[in-house]
Amino acid sequence: MHGDGLREFAAGHRYIQGPGALGRMWELAQGLGARVALVADAGVLAILGPSVMAGAAVGRDTVLPFAGEITADAIGRLVAQASKGRPEVIV
C-alpha cells in the first residue's frame, strides 16, 4: 500500500475460477506446456488431494506441497524440487 491509500494488485495473465475449475486445472495448464509443476498448500492438499491430483500426468507432472512462510530459502527449496521435473508451466 502506498502512503496515500492507493492499493496495487498485480497478477498473472490468466485467472480461472468457478464450478469445475479445479477439475480442469491440469488440462488447462498442460495446454500451456508439456510438464506442469503445481505448488499447493499442504493443508489444502490434505483436504482436496484426490480432486487436485485428478488429471495430473503420472511421471510427468509434479505436485509440490508447501507449508510455512514464503521466504527466499523456501522458494529456493521449491525451485530445486521443481527443477527435477523440468516443468514448462508452474501453477
Short mmCIF file of N, CA and C in Angstrom, two decimals:
data_model
loop_
_atom_site.label_atom_id
_atom_site.label_comp_id
_atom_site.label_asym_id
_atom_site.label_seq_id
_atom_site.Cartn_x
_atom_site.Cartn_y
_atom_site.Cartn_z
N MET A 1 0.85 -1.17 0.00
CA MET A 1 0.00 0.00 0.00
C MET A 1 0.89 1.24 0.00
N HIS A 2 0.51 2.17 -0.78
CA HIS A 2 1.23 3.44 -0.86
C HIS A 2 0.78 4.34 0.28
N GLY A 3 1.60 5.32 0.63
CA GLY A 3 1.29 6.24 1.72
C GLY A 3 0.01 7.02 1.52
N ASP A 4 -0.45 7.17 0.28
CA ASP A 4 -1.64 7.96 0.00
C ASP A 4 -2.93 7.13 0.01
N GLY A 5 -2.84 5.84 0.44
CA GLY A 5 -4.01 4.98 0.48
C GLY A 5 -4.26 4.21 -0.80
N LEU A 6 -3.47 4.48 -1.83
CA LEU A 6 -3.60 3.77 -3.09
C LEU A 6 -3.15 2.32 -2.92
N ARG A 7 -3.89 1.38 -3.44
CA ARG A 7 -3.53 -0.04 -3.38
C ARG A 7 -3.21 -0.55 -4.77
N GLU A 8 -2.32 -1.49 -4.82
CA GLU A 8 -1.91 -2.04 -6.11
C GLU A 8 -1.97 -3.56 -6.05
N PHE A 9 -2.46 -4.17 -7.11
CA PHE A 9 -2.52 -5.62 -7.21
C PHE A 9 -1.98 -6.02 -8.57
N ALA A 10 -1.06 -6.95 -8.57
CA ALA A 10 -0.51 -7.47 -9.82
C ALA A 10 -0.73 -8.97 -9.84
N ALA A 11 -1.08 -9.51 -10.99
CA ALA A 11 -1.35 -10.95 -11.10
C ALA A 11 -0.93 -11.44 -12.47
N GLY A 12 -0.94 -12.74 -12.60
CA GLY A 12 -0.63 -13.35 -13.88
C GLY A 12 -1.67 -13.00 -14.93
N HIS A 13 -1.41 -13.37 -16.13
CA HIS A 13 -2.29 -13.01 -17.23
C HIS A 13 -3.55 -13.86 -17.30
N ARG A 14 -3.56 -14.99 -16.60
CA ARG A 14 -4.70 -15.90 -16.71
C ARG A 14 -5.18 -16.28 -15.32
N TYR A 15 -6.45 -16.07 -15.08
CA TYR A 15 -7.07 -16.41 -13.80
C TYR A 15 -8.39 -17.08 -14.10
N ILE A 16 -8.57 -18.29 -13.62
CA ILE A 16 -9.79 -19.05 -13.90
C ILE A 16 -10.38 -19.51 -12.58
N GLN A 17 -11.67 -19.33 -12.41
CA GLN A 17 -12.35 -19.81 -11.22
C GLN A 17 -13.77 -20.19 -11.60
N GLY A 18 -14.42 -20.92 -10.71
CA GLY A 18 -15.81 -21.28 -10.91
C GLY A 18 -16.02 -22.77 -10.82
N PRO A 19 -17.28 -23.19 -10.95
CA PRO A 19 -17.60 -24.61 -10.86
C PRO A 19 -16.80 -25.43 -11.88
N GLY A 20 -16.13 -26.45 -11.40
CA GLY A 20 -15.38 -27.32 -12.29
C GLY A 20 -13.97 -26.86 -12.61
N ALA A 21 -13.57 -25.68 -12.13
CA ALA A 21 -12.24 -25.15 -12.47
C ALA A 21 -11.13 -26.05 -11.94
N LEU A 22 -11.25 -26.53 -10.72
CA LEU A 22 -10.22 -27.40 -10.16
C LEU A 22 -10.08 -28.68 -10.98
N GLY A 23 -11.19 -29.23 -11.41
CA GLY A 23 -11.17 -30.45 -12.22
C GLY A 23 -10.52 -30.26 -13.58
N ARG A 24 -10.45 -29.03 -14.05
CA ARG A 24 -9.84 -28.76 -15.37
C ARG A 24 -8.46 -28.15 -15.28
N MET A 25 -7.96 -27.97 -14.05
CA MET A 25 -6.69 -27.29 -13.85
C MET A 25 -5.55 -27.91 -14.66
N TRP A 26 -5.37 -29.22 -14.57
CA TRP A 26 -4.26 -29.87 -15.28
C TRP A 26 -4.43 -29.74 -16.79
N GLU A 27 -5.63 -29.96 -17.27
CA GLU A 27 -5.90 -29.85 -18.71
C GLU A 27 -5.53 -28.45 -19.22
N LEU A 28 -5.96 -27.43 -18.48
CA LEU A 28 -5.68 -26.06 -18.89
C LEU A 28 -4.18 -25.75 -18.81
N ALA A 29 -3.53 -26.21 -17.75
CA ALA A 29 -2.09 -25.97 -17.60
C ALA A 29 -1.30 -26.73 -18.65
N GLN A 30 -1.70 -27.95 -18.94
CA GLN A 30 -1.00 -28.76 -19.95
C GLN A 30 -1.16 -28.17 -21.34
N GLY A 31 -2.17 -27.35 -21.53
CA GLY A 31 -2.32 -26.65 -22.80
C GLY A 31 -1.28 -25.55 -22.99
N LEU A 32 -0.59 -25.20 -21.89
CA LEU A 32 0.44 -24.16 -21.95
C LEU A 32 1.85 -24.75 -22.01
N GLY A 33 1.99 -26.02 -21.62
CA GLY A 33 3.30 -26.66 -21.62
C GLY A 33 3.18 -28.13 -21.30
N ALA A 34 4.17 -28.91 -21.72
CA ALA A 34 4.10 -30.36 -21.60
C ALA A 34 4.23 -30.86 -20.16
N ARG A 35 5.03 -30.20 -19.34
CA ARG A 35 5.25 -30.65 -17.96
C ARG A 35 4.83 -29.54 -17.01
N VAL A 36 3.98 -29.92 -16.05
CA VAL A 36 3.40 -28.94 -15.13
C VAL A 36 3.87 -29.23 -13.71
N ALA A 37 4.24 -28.19 -12.98
CA ALA A 37 4.52 -28.30 -11.55
C ALA A 37 3.48 -27.45 -10.82
N LEU A 38 2.84 -28.05 -9.85
CA LEU A 38 1.84 -27.35 -9.05
C LEU A 38 2.41 -27.13 -7.66
N VAL A 39 2.47 -25.89 -7.21
CA VAL A 39 2.84 -25.57 -5.83
C VAL A 39 1.53 -25.35 -5.10
N ALA A 40 1.26 -26.18 -4.08
CA ALA A 40 -0.03 -26.11 -3.41
C ALA A 40 0.14 -26.15 -1.90
N ASP A 41 -0.75 -25.50 -1.22
CA ASP A 41 -0.77 -25.51 0.24
C ASP A 41 -0.97 -26.94 0.73
N ALA A 42 -0.11 -27.38 1.65
CA ALA A 42 -0.17 -28.75 2.15
C ALA A 42 -1.51 -29.05 2.82
N GLY A 43 -2.07 -28.08 3.52
CA GLY A 43 -3.37 -28.28 4.16
C GLY A 43 -4.49 -28.47 3.16
N VAL A 44 -4.44 -27.70 2.09
CA VAL A 44 -5.45 -27.83 1.03
C VAL A 44 -5.32 -29.19 0.35
N LEU A 45 -4.07 -29.61 0.11
CA LEU A 45 -3.86 -30.93 -0.50
C LEU A 45 -4.39 -32.05 0.38
N ALA A 46 -4.27 -31.88 1.70
CA ALA A 46 -4.78 -32.90 2.62
C ALA A 46 -6.30 -33.04 2.51
N ILE A 47 -6.96 -31.93 2.22
CA ILE A 47 -8.42 -31.94 2.11
C ILE A 47 -8.88 -32.31 0.70
N LEU A 48 -8.24 -31.75 -0.31
CA LEU A 48 -8.71 -31.88 -1.69
C LEU A 48 -7.81 -32.76 -2.56
N GLY A 49 -6.91 -33.51 -1.95
CA GLY A 49 -5.92 -34.29 -2.69
C GLY A 49 -6.42 -35.01 -3.92
N PRO A 50 -7.42 -35.88 -3.81
CA PRO A 50 -7.89 -36.60 -5.00
C PRO A 50 -8.41 -35.68 -6.10
N SER A 51 -9.10 -34.61 -5.72
CA SER A 51 -9.61 -33.66 -6.71
C SER A 51 -8.46 -32.93 -7.39
N VAL A 52 -7.43 -32.60 -6.60
CA VAL A 52 -6.28 -31.88 -7.14
C VAL A 52 -5.48 -32.79 -8.07
N MET A 53 -5.34 -34.05 -7.70
CA MET A 53 -4.50 -34.97 -8.47
C MET A 53 -5.17 -35.48 -9.75
N ALA A 54 -6.48 -35.44 -9.81
CA ALA A 54 -7.18 -35.93 -11.00
C ALA A 54 -6.75 -35.12 -12.21
N GLY A 55 -6.27 -35.79 -13.21
CA GLY A 55 -5.85 -35.12 -14.44
C GLY A 55 -4.36 -34.90 -14.54
N ALA A 56 -3.62 -35.09 -13.44
CA ALA A 56 -2.16 -34.95 -13.49
C ALA A 56 -1.59 -36.13 -14.27
N ALA A 57 -0.61 -35.87 -15.11
CA ALA A 57 0.04 -36.94 -15.88
C ALA A 57 1.11 -37.58 -14.99
N VAL A 58 0.86 -38.82 -14.59
CA VAL A 58 1.78 -39.54 -13.72
C VAL A 58 3.14 -39.67 -14.39
N GLY A 59 4.19 -39.34 -13.65
CA GLY A 59 5.54 -39.42 -14.18
C GLY A 59 5.97 -38.19 -14.96
N ARG A 60 5.05 -37.28 -15.21
CA ARG A 60 5.38 -36.08 -15.97
C ARG A 60 5.08 -34.81 -15.18
N ASP A 61 3.93 -34.76 -14.55
CA ASP A 61 3.54 -33.59 -13.76
C ASP A 61 3.98 -33.78 -12.31
N THR A 62 4.19 -32.66 -11.61
CA THR A 62 4.71 -32.69 -10.26
C THR A 62 3.84 -31.86 -9.33
N VAL A 63 3.61 -32.38 -8.12
CA VAL A 63 2.90 -31.62 -7.10
C VAL A 63 3.89 -31.35 -5.97
N LEU A 64 4.04 -30.09 -5.61
CA LEU A 64 4.96 -29.68 -4.55
C LEU A 64 4.16 -29.10 -3.39
N PRO A 65 3.92 -29.91 -2.35
CA PRO A 65 3.20 -29.39 -1.19
C PRO A 65 4.05 -28.35 -0.48
N PHE A 66 3.41 -27.31 0.02
CA PHE A 66 4.14 -26.27 0.74
C PHE A 66 3.38 -25.89 2.00
N ALA A 67 4.11 -25.77 3.10
CA ALA A 67 3.54 -25.29 4.36
C ALA A 67 4.57 -24.36 4.98
N GLY A 68 4.12 -23.27 5.51
CA GLY A 68 5.05 -22.36 6.18
C GLY A 68 5.07 -20.99 5.55
N GLU A 69 6.10 -20.26 5.87
CA GLU A 69 6.27 -18.90 5.37
C GLU A 69 6.99 -18.89 4.03
N ILE A 70 6.60 -17.99 3.17
CA ILE A 70 7.29 -17.80 1.90
C ILE A 70 8.52 -16.95 2.16
N THR A 71 9.66 -17.59 2.15
CA THR A 71 10.93 -16.90 2.35
C THR A 71 11.82 -17.20 1.16
N ALA A 72 12.93 -16.50 1.04
CA ALA A 72 13.87 -16.77 -0.05
C ALA A 72 14.37 -18.21 0.03
N ASP A 73 14.64 -18.71 1.23
CA ASP A 73 15.10 -20.10 1.39
C ASP A 73 14.02 -21.09 0.96
N ALA A 74 12.77 -20.83 1.36
CA ALA A 74 11.66 -21.72 0.99
C ALA A 74 11.48 -21.74 -0.53
N ILE A 75 11.57 -20.59 -1.15
CA ILE A 75 11.45 -20.51 -2.61
C ILE A 75 12.60 -21.27 -3.27
N GLY A 76 13.80 -21.13 -2.72
CA GLY A 76 14.94 -21.86 -3.25
C GLY A 76 14.74 -23.36 -3.19
N ARG A 77 14.17 -23.85 -2.08
CA ARG A 77 13.89 -25.29 -1.97
C ARG A 77 12.85 -25.73 -2.99
N LEU A 78 11.80 -24.92 -3.16
CA LEU A 78 10.76 -25.27 -4.15
C LEU A 78 11.34 -25.27 -5.56
N VAL A 79 12.18 -24.32 -5.87
CA VAL A 79 12.81 -24.25 -7.19
C VAL A 79 13.65 -25.51 -7.42
N ALA A 80 14.41 -25.91 -6.41
CA ALA A 80 15.25 -27.11 -6.53
C ALA A 80 14.39 -28.35 -6.75
N GLN A 81 13.29 -28.47 -6.01
CA GLN A 81 12.39 -29.61 -6.16
C GLN A 81 11.74 -29.59 -7.55
N ALA A 82 11.23 -28.45 -7.96
CA ALA A 82 10.55 -28.35 -9.24
C ALA A 82 11.49 -28.60 -10.40
N SER A 83 12.72 -28.16 -10.29
CA SER A 83 13.70 -28.29 -11.38
C SER A 83 13.94 -29.73 -11.79
N LYS A 84 13.78 -30.65 -10.84
CA LYS A 84 14.00 -32.07 -11.16
C LYS A 84 13.07 -32.55 -12.26
N GLY A 85 11.86 -31.99 -12.32
CA GLY A 85 10.90 -32.41 -13.34
C GLY A 85 10.92 -31.55 -14.59
N ARG A 86 11.79 -30.55 -14.63
CA ARG A 86 11.92 -29.64 -15.78
C ARG A 86 10.57 -29.12 -16.26
N PRO A 87 9.79 -28.50 -15.35
CA PRO A 87 8.46 -28.03 -15.76
C PRO A 87 8.52 -26.90 -16.77
N GLU A 88 7.53 -26.87 -17.62
CA GLU A 88 7.35 -25.77 -18.57
C GLU A 88 6.31 -24.80 -18.06
N VAL A 89 5.48 -25.26 -17.09
CA VAL A 89 4.42 -24.44 -16.51
C VAL A 89 4.44 -24.66 -15.00
N ILE A 90 4.32 -23.58 -14.25
CA ILE A 90 4.19 -23.68 -12.80
C ILE A 90 2.88 -23.04 -12.40
N VAL A 91 2.09 -23.79 -11.63
CA VAL A 91 0.79 -23.31 -11.14
C VAL A 91 0.92 -23.14 -9.65
#
